[in-house]
PDB file of C-alpha atoms in Angstrom:
ATOM      1  CA  UNK A 147       0.399   8.168  14.392  1.00 63.00           C
ATOM      2  CA  UNK A 148       3.823   7.889  12.883  1.00 71.00           C
ATOM      3  CA  UNK A 149       4.864   9.771   9.773  1.00 87.00           C
ATOM      4  CA  UNK A 150       7.050   7.935   7.329  1.00 94.00           C
ATOM      5  CA  UNK A 151       9.253   9.913   4.971  1.00 95.00           C
ATOM      6  CA  UNK A 152      11.004   8.457   1.976  1.00 97.00           C
ATOM      7  CA  UNK A 153      13.757   9.792  -0.259  1.00 96.00           C
ATOM      8  CA  UNK A 154      14.491  10.278  -3.032  1.00 97.00           C
ATOM      9  CA  UNK A 155      11.130  10.706  -4.716  1.00 96.00           C
ATOM     10  CA  UNK A 156      12.613   9.807  -8.093  1.00 97.00           C
ATOM     11  CA  UNK A 157      15.638   7.728  -8.978  1.00 97.00           C
ATOM     12  CA  UNK A 158      16.928   7.549 -12.539  1.00 97.00           C
ATOM     13  CA  UNK A 159      19.438   4.766 -12.811  1.00 97.00           C
ATOM     14  CA  UNK A 160      21.697   3.504 -15.565  1.00 97.00           C
ATOM     15  CA  UNK A 161      21.222  -0.192 -16.103  1.00 97.00           C
ATOM     16  CA  UNK A 162      23.856  -2.058 -14.153  1.00 97.00           C
ATOM     17  CA  UNK A 163      24.349   0.617 -11.520  1.00 97.00           C
ATOM     18  CA  UNK A 164      23.401   0.430  -7.853  1.00 97.00           C
ATOM     19  CA  UNK A 165      21.065   2.703  -5.917  1.00 96.00           C
ATOM     20  CA  UNK A 166      19.563   3.117  -2.477  1.00 97.00           C
ATOM     21  CA  UNK A 167      16.249   4.487  -1.253  1.00 97.00           C
ATOM     22  CA  UNK A 168      15.815   5.634   2.327  1.00 98.00           C
ATOM     23  CA  UNK A 169      12.919   5.649   4.736  1.00 97.00           C
ATOM     24  CA  UNK A 170      12.660   7.586   8.006  1.00 97.00           C
ATOM     25  CA  UNK A 171       9.982   7.594  10.675  1.00 95.00           C
ATOM     26  CA  UNK A 172       9.137  10.285  13.194  1.00 90.00           C
ATOM     27  CA  UNK A 173       8.633   7.613  15.847  1.00 92.00           C
ATOM     28  CA  UNK A 174       9.961   4.168  16.684  1.00 94.00           C
ATOM     29  CA  UNK A 175       8.426   1.490  14.522  1.00 94.00           C
ATOM     30  CA  UNK A 176       7.294  -1.978  15.458  1.00 92.00           C
ATOM     31  CA  UNK A 177       8.207  -3.218  12.018  1.00 92.00           C
ATOM     32  CA  UNK A 178       8.817  -1.915   8.538  1.00 95.00           C
ATOM     33  CA  UNK A 179       7.716  -3.356   5.247  1.00 95.00           C
ATOM     34  CA  UNK A 180       8.670  -2.729   1.651  1.00 97.00           C
ATOM     35  CA  UNK A 181       6.348  -2.924  -1.319  1.00 97.00           C
ATOM     36  CA  UNK A 182       6.906  -2.606  -5.055  1.00 98.00           C
ATOM     37  CA  UNK A 183       4.323  -1.204  -7.435  1.00 97.00           C
ATOM     38  CA  UNK A 184       4.909  -1.621 -11.134  1.00 97.00           C
ATOM     39  CA  UNK A 185       3.459   0.994 -13.482  1.00 94.00           C
ATOM     40  CA  UNK A 186      -0.285   0.361 -13.744  1.00 93.00           C
ATOM     41  CA  UNK A 187      -0.133  -2.322 -11.081  1.00 96.00           C
ATOM     42  CA  UNK A 188      -0.891  -2.661  -7.414  1.00 96.00           C
ATOM     43  CA  UNK A 189       1.549  -2.735  -4.480  1.00 97.00           C
ATOM     44  CA  UNK A 190       3.198  -6.107  -3.972  1.00 96.00           C
ATOM     45  CA  UNK A 191       4.683  -7.086  -0.636  1.00 94.00           C
ATOM     46  CA  UNK A 192       8.445  -7.593  -0.757  1.00 96.00           C
ATOM     47  CA  UNK A 193       9.667  -8.047   2.780  1.00 95.00           C
ATOM     48  CA  UNK A 194       9.158  -7.243   6.452  1.00 94.00           C
ATOM     49  CA  UNK A 195      11.835  -6.283   8.967  1.00 95.00           C
ATOM     50  CA  UNK A 196      11.145  -6.550  12.666  1.00 93.00           C
ATOM     51  CA  UNK A 197      14.399  -6.611  14.616  1.00 95.00           C
ATOM     52  CA  UNK A 198      16.681  -3.697  15.389  1.00 97.00           C
ATOM     53  CA  UNK A 199      19.606  -3.701  12.938  1.00 97.00           C
ATOM     54  CA  UNK A 200      18.082  -6.469  10.844  1.00 97.00           C
ATOM     55  CA  UNK A 201      19.400  -7.049   7.338  1.00 98.00           C
ATOM     56  CA  UNK A 202      17.650  -9.199   4.767  1.00 97.00           C
ATOM     57  CA  UNK A 203      18.547  -9.975   1.188  1.00 97.00           C
ATOM     58  CA  UNK A 204      16.478 -10.980  -1.789  1.00 97.00           C
ATOM     59  CA  UNK A 205      18.795 -11.632  -4.703  1.00 96.00           C
ATOM     60  CA  UNK A 206      19.993  -8.148  -5.714  1.00 98.00           C
ATOM     61  CA  UNK A 207      17.895  -6.353  -3.082  1.00 98.00           C
ATOM     62  CA  UNK A 208      19.237  -5.662   0.416  1.00 98.00           C
ATOM     63  CA  UNK A 209      16.920  -4.328   3.112  1.00 98.00           C
ATOM     64  CA  UNK A 210      18.091  -2.837   6.396  1.00 98.00           C
ATOM     65  CA  UNK A 211      16.279  -1.758   9.553  1.00 98.00           C
ATOM     66  CA  UNK A 212      18.071   0.799  11.685  1.00 97.00           C
ATOM     67  CA  UNK A 213      19.290   0.175  15.199  1.00 96.00           C
ATOM     68  CA  UNK A 214      16.773   2.633  16.611  1.00 96.00           C
ATOM     69  CA  UNK A 215      13.979   1.144  14.465  1.00 96.00           C
ATOM     70  CA  UNK A 216      13.235   4.551  13.004  1.00 96.00           C
ATOM     71  CA  UNK A 217      14.815   4.185   9.601  1.00 97.00           C
ATOM     72  CA  UNK A 218      15.254   1.678   6.846  1.00 98.00           C
ATOM     73  CA  UNK A 219      16.891   1.388   3.463  1.00 98.00           C
ATOM     74  CA  UNK A 220      16.565  -0.631   0.294  1.00 98.00           C
ATOM     75  CA  UNK A 221      19.680  -1.089  -1.801  1.00 98.00           C
ATOM     76  CA  UNK A 222      19.500  -2.568  -5.277  1.00 98.00           C
ATOM     77  CA  UNK A 223      22.659  -3.708  -7.011  1.00 98.00           C
ATOM     78  CA  UNK A 224      23.190  -4.093 -10.749  1.00 98.00           C
ATOM     79  CA  UNK A 225      19.857  -2.495 -11.609  1.00 97.00           C
ATOM     80  CA  UNK A 226      17.854  -4.169 -14.353  1.00 97.00           C
ATOM     81  CA  UNK A 227      14.910  -2.955 -16.407  1.00 96.00           C
ATOM     82  CA  UNK A 228      12.706  -5.297 -14.364  1.00 96.00           C
ATOM     83  CA  UNK A 229      13.418  -3.103 -11.336  1.00 97.00           C
ATOM     84  CA  UNK A 230      11.316  -0.283 -12.796  1.00 97.00           C
ATOM     85  CA  UNK A 231       8.476   0.779 -10.510  1.00 97.00           C
ATOM     86  CA  UNK A 232       7.717   2.595  -7.293  1.00 98.00           C
ATOM     87  CA  UNK A 233       9.114   1.242  -4.036  1.00 98.00           C
ATOM     88  CA  UNK A 234       7.181   2.076  -0.895  1.00 98.00           C
ATOM     89  CA  UNK A 235       8.230   1.598   2.668  1.00 97.00           C
ATOM     90  CA  UNK A 236       5.478   1.255   5.242  1.00 96.00           C
ATOM     91  CA  UNK A 237       5.678   1.005   8.995  1.00 93.00           C
ATOM     92  CA  UNK A 238       3.502   0.168  11.948  1.00 90.00           C
ATOM     93  CA  UNK A 239       3.750   1.790  15.352  1.00 86.00           C
ATOM     94  CA  UNK A 240       4.206   0.022  18.654  1.00 77.00           C
ATOM     95  CA  UNK A 241       0.532  -0.346  19.439  1.00 74.00           C
ATOM     96  CA  UNK A 242      -0.916  -0.232  15.992  1.00 79.00           C
ATOM     97  CA  UNK A 243      -1.688  -2.617  13.192  1.00 80.00           C
ATOM     98  CA  UNK A 244      -2.142   0.067  10.552  1.00 88.00           C
ATOM     99  CA  UNK A 245       0.485   0.721   7.952  1.00 91.00           C
ATOM    100  CA  UNK A 246       1.758   4.234   7.304  1.00 93.00           C
ATOM    101  CA  UNK A 247       3.190   4.430   3.823  1.00 95.00           C
ATOM    102  CA  UNK A 248       6.064   6.559   2.681  1.00 96.00           C
ATOM    103  CA  UNK A 249       5.697   8.681  -0.441  1.00 96.00           C
ATOM    104  CA  UNK A 250       7.562   6.119  -2.513  1.00 97.00           C
ATOM    105  CA  UNK A 251      10.630   6.195  -4.727  1.00 97.00           C
ATOM    106  CA  UNK A 252       9.861   5.906  -8.418  1.00 97.00           C
ATOM    107  CA  UNK A 253      12.673   4.175 -10.266  1.00 97.00           C
ATOM    108  CA  UNK A 254      13.354   4.453 -13.974  1.00 97.00           C
ATOM    109  CA  UNK A 255      16.147   2.603 -15.695  1.00 96.00           C
ATOM    110  CA  UNK A 256      18.188   3.736 -18.686  1.00 94.00           C
ATOM    111  CA  UNK A 257      19.220   0.837 -20.825  1.00 89.00           C
TER     112      UNK A 257
ATOM    113  CA  UNK B  37      -0.792 -15.634  -0.411  1.00 78.00           C
ATOM    114  CA  UNK B  38      -4.479 -14.794  -0.724  1.00 86.00           C
ATOM    115  CA  UNK B  39      -5.923 -14.071  -4.136  1.00 93.00           C
ATOM    116  CA  UNK B  40      -7.898 -10.842  -4.140  1.00 97.00           C
ATOM    117  CA  UNK B  41     -10.257  -9.600  -6.819  1.00 97.00           C
ATOM    118  CA  UNK B  42     -11.990  -6.269  -7.144  1.00 98.00           C
ATOM    119  CA  UNK B  43     -14.937  -5.173  -9.198  1.00 98.00           C
ATOM    120  CA  UNK B  44     -15.208  -3.025 -11.192  1.00 98.00           C
ATOM    121  CA  UNK B  45     -11.633  -2.632 -12.377  1.00 98.00           C
ATOM    122  CA  UNK B  46     -12.449   0.856 -13.602  1.00 97.00           C
ATOM    123  CA  UNK B  47     -15.407   3.156 -14.018  1.00 98.00           C
ATOM    124  CA  UNK B  48     -16.274   6.627 -15.189  1.00 98.00           C
ATOM    125  CA  UNK B  49     -19.048   8.206 -13.154  1.00 97.00           C
ATOM    126  CA  UNK B  50     -20.940  11.462 -13.107  1.00 98.00           C
ATOM    127  CA  UNK B  51     -20.686  13.782 -10.168  1.00 97.00           C
ATOM    128  CA  UNK B  52     -23.381  13.347  -7.574  1.00 98.00           C
ATOM    129  CA  UNK B  53     -23.734   9.614  -8.144  1.00 98.00           C
ATOM    130  CA  UNK B  54     -22.420   6.734  -6.045  1.00 98.00           C
ATOM    131  CA  UNK B  55     -20.289   3.725  -6.882  1.00 98.00           C
ATOM    132  CA  UNK B  56     -19.908   0.522  -4.907  1.00 98.00           C
ATOM    133  CA  UNK B  57     -16.633  -1.359  -5.193  1.00 98.00           C
ATOM    134  CA  UNK B  58     -16.453  -5.018  -4.289  1.00 98.00           C
ATOM    135  CA  UNK B  59     -13.487  -6.880  -2.856  1.00 98.00           C
ATOM    136  CA  UNK B  60     -13.464 -10.682  -2.804  1.00 98.00           C
ATOM    137  CA  UNK B  61     -10.790 -12.859  -1.205  1.00 96.00           C
ATOM    138  CA  UNK B  62     -10.304 -16.545  -1.889  1.00 95.00           C
ATOM    139  CA  UNK B  63      -9.739 -17.377   1.772  1.00 92.00           C
ATOM    140  CA  UNK B  64     -10.961 -16.179   5.139  1.00 91.00           C
ATOM    141  CA  UNK B  65      -8.989 -13.239   6.458  1.00 89.00           C
ATOM    142  CA  UNK B  66      -9.234 -11.327   9.687  1.00 86.00           C
ATOM    143  CA  UNK B  67      -8.211  -7.888   8.549  1.00 88.00           C
ATOM    144  CA  UNK B  68      -9.376  -6.073   5.435  1.00 94.00           C
ATOM    145  CA  UNK B  69      -8.509  -2.510   4.553  1.00 96.00           C
ATOM    146  CA  UNK B  70      -9.510   0.088   2.012  1.00 98.00           C
ATOM    147  CA  UNK B  71      -6.976   2.546   0.600  1.00 98.00           C
ATOM    148  CA  UNK B  72      -7.043   5.420  -1.814  1.00 98.00           C
ATOM    149  CA  UNK B  73      -4.169   6.187  -4.147  1.00 97.00           C
ATOM    150  CA  UNK B  74      -4.310   9.335  -6.212  1.00 94.00           C
ATOM    151  CA  UNK B  75      -2.284   9.370  -9.429  1.00 88.00           C
ATOM    152  CA  UNK B  76       1.425   9.390  -8.727  1.00 89.00           C
ATOM    153  CA  UNK B  77       0.849   9.483  -4.978  1.00 93.00           C
ATOM    154  CA  UNK B  78       1.240   7.176  -2.037  1.00 96.00           C
ATOM    155  CA  UNK B  79      -1.439   5.084  -0.383  1.00 97.00           C
ATOM    156  CA  UNK B  80      -3.811   6.597   2.141  1.00 96.00           C
ATOM    157  CA  UNK B  81      -5.777   4.348   4.451  1.00 96.00           C
ATOM    158  CA  UNK B  82      -9.503   5.076   4.333  1.00 97.00           C
ATOM    159  CA  UNK B  83     -10.737   2.540   6.852  1.00 97.00           C
ATOM    160  CA  UNK B  84     -10.424  -0.889   8.342  1.00 95.00           C
ATOM    161  CA  UNK B  85     -13.361  -3.111   7.413  1.00 95.00           C
ATOM    162  CA  UNK B  86     -14.482  -5.031  10.474  1.00 86.00           C
ATOM    163  CA  UNK B  87     -16.489  -8.196  10.100  1.00 86.00           C
ATOM    164  CA  UNK B  88     -19.829  -7.902  11.814  1.00 83.00           C
ATOM    165  CA  UNK B  89     -19.360  -4.348  13.039  1.00 85.00           C
ATOM    166  CA  UNK B  90     -18.917  -0.827  11.770  1.00 89.00           C
ATOM    167  CA  UNK B  91     -15.728   0.037   9.925  1.00 94.00           C
ATOM    168  CA  UNK B  92     -13.001   2.034  11.634  1.00 94.00           C
ATOM    169  CA  UNK B  93     -12.353   5.225   9.676  1.00 96.00           C
ATOM    170  CA  UNK B  94      -9.175   7.241   9.498  1.00 95.00           C
ATOM    171  CA  UNK B  95      -9.024  10.961  10.026  1.00 94.00           C
ATOM    172  CA  UNK B  96     -10.538  12.785   7.087  1.00 95.00           C
ATOM    173  CA  UNK B  97     -12.818   9.947   6.022  1.00 97.00           C
ATOM    174  CA  UNK B  98     -16.404   9.550   7.210  1.00 96.00           C
ATOM    175  CA  UNK B  99     -18.990   6.842   6.982  1.00 96.00           C
ATOM    176  CA  UNK B 100     -21.534   8.978   5.154  1.00 97.00           C
ATOM    177  CA  UNK B 101     -19.107   9.520   2.297  1.00 98.00           C
ATOM    178  CA  UNK B 102     -17.456   6.077   2.285  1.00 98.00           C
ATOM    179  CA  UNK B 103     -19.861   3.493   3.720  1.00 97.00           C
ATOM    180  CA  UNK B 104     -18.247   0.074   4.061  1.00 97.00           C
ATOM    181  CA  UNK B 105     -19.768  -3.338   4.521  1.00 95.00           C
ATOM    182  CA  UNK B 106     -18.061  -6.546   5.633  1.00 95.00           C
ATOM    183  CA  UNK B 107     -20.667  -9.262   5.855  1.00 93.00           C
ATOM    184  CA  UNK B 108     -18.194 -12.134   6.180  1.00 93.00           C
ATOM    185  CA  UNK B 109     -14.471 -12.969   6.294  1.00 92.00           C
ATOM    186  CA  UNK B 110     -14.009 -13.073   2.510  1.00 95.00           C
ATOM    187  CA  UNK B 111     -15.924 -10.062   1.195  1.00 96.00           C
ATOM    188  CA  UNK B 112     -16.182  -6.327   1.630  1.00 97.00           C
ATOM    189  CA  UNK B 113     -17.632  -3.367  -0.247  1.00 97.00           C
ATOM    190  CA  UNK B 114     -16.697   0.300  -0.308  1.00 98.00           C
ATOM    191  CA  UNK B 115     -19.174   2.858  -1.602  1.00 98.00           C
ATOM    192  CA  UNK B 116     -18.024   6.257  -2.771  1.00 98.00           C
ATOM    193  CA  UNK B 117     -21.078   8.443  -2.282  1.00 98.00           C
ATOM    194  CA  UNK B 118     -22.153  11.705  -3.868  1.00 98.00           C
ATOM    195  CA  UNK B 119     -19.022  11.766  -5.967  1.00 98.00           C
ATOM    196  CA  UNK B 120     -17.104  14.820  -7.069  1.00 97.00           C
ATOM    197  CA  UNK B 121     -14.075  15.068  -9.391  1.00 96.00           C
ATOM    198  CA  UNK B 122     -11.850  15.131  -6.283  1.00 96.00           C
ATOM    199  CA  UNK B 123     -12.844  11.499  -5.679  1.00 97.00           C
ATOM    200  CA  UNK B 124     -11.125  10.436  -8.877  1.00 97.00           C
ATOM    201  CA  UNK B 125      -8.524   7.983  -7.693  1.00 98.00           C
ATOM    202  CA  UNK B 126      -7.546   4.343  -7.474  1.00 98.00           C
ATOM    203  CA  UNK B 127      -9.264   2.494  -4.663  1.00 98.00           C
ATOM    204  CA  UNK B 128      -7.517  -0.593  -3.336  1.00 98.00           C
ATOM    205  CA  UNK B 129      -8.558  -3.216  -0.879  1.00 98.00           C
ATOM    206  CA  UNK B 130      -5.956  -5.161   1.014  1.00 97.00           C
ATOM    207  CA  UNK B 131      -5.936  -8.052   3.428  1.00 95.00           C
ATOM    208  CA  UNK B 132      -3.744  -9.193   6.222  1.00 89.00           C
ATOM    209  CA  UNK B 133      -3.684 -12.934   6.097  1.00 76.00           C
ATOM    210  CA  UNK B 134      -4.474 -14.909   9.214  1.00 65.00           C
ATOM    211  CA  UNK B 135      -1.199 -15.975  10.777  1.00 65.00           C
ATOM    212  CA  UNK B 136       0.861 -13.228   9.176  1.00 63.00           C
ATOM    213  CA  UNK B 137       2.055 -10.244  11.118  1.00 69.00           C
ATOM    214  CA  UNK B 138       0.998  -7.026   9.458  1.00 73.00           C
ATOM    215  CA  UNK B 139       2.096  -7.827   5.926  1.00 84.00           C
ATOM    216  CA  UNK B 140      -0.660  -6.902   3.529  1.00 91.00           C
ATOM    217  CA  UNK B 141      -1.709  -8.155   0.126  1.00 93.00           C
ATOM    218  CA  UNK B 142      -3.458  -5.849  -2.250  1.00 96.00           C
ATOM    219  CA  UNK B 143      -6.195  -6.294  -4.774  1.00 97.00           C
ATOM    220  CA  UNK B 144      -5.713  -5.028  -8.334  1.00 97.00           C
ATOM    221  CA  UNK B 145      -7.525  -1.774  -7.589  1.00 97.00           C
ATOM    222  CA  UNK B 146     -10.480   0.122  -9.015  1.00 98.00           C
ATOM    223  CA  UNK B 147      -9.668   3.165 -11.114  1.00 97.00           C
ATOM    224  CA  UNK B 148     -12.433   5.718 -10.659  1.00 98.00           C
ATOM    225  CA  UNK B 149     -12.858   8.822 -12.780  1.00 98.00           C
ATOM    226  CA  UNK B 150     -15.553  11.313 -11.849  1.00 98.00           C
ATOM    227  CA  UNK B 151     -16.638  13.778 -14.502  1.00 96.00           C
TER     228      UNK B 151
END
């Protein structure tokens, strides 16, 4: 199956600054999803991208799916303390329903 | 989205024993999954729980160690058998809601410590 890699592993951000986390797959993905896990919590679904080159926004979060459907990014603007947590990307292959999760990017925010 | 509960929320067990984790969903769902998440790590799929048939296990996970039941469309159990300290982890069930495409919703997890 596909392997999904995610960088950076850790992101320390000053409150108010922007940051981006990146996700890359070894194979073409059918779709990619993003999840957020707060400390001590469980993963919560954020969004799904399906189309090549797709861009979706949720308030201060912008999600992109690459043209080749092998990479994705999550960009957060004006980081707030509520953004603390681990962000996982997860993808499914062309003939697969199973999610392969990236290693996650753990975000801490300096007030 | 579906509301998912898991029991127990946490447990401390002795090596060599077994623990059964329950996952209950408030609506009928087609797909249910069991994951393991070791501290500070990503999620690893253990198996897909199939209603009315044997679970589909991922590489590295076997039925003798992680037997799974799925008697109906709202309930599943995962048993961690003959536990060792290496089984200490968070175990999560997730569901893919009927009508959605691949997006999954997770239960709160069961934190297992094996001593």
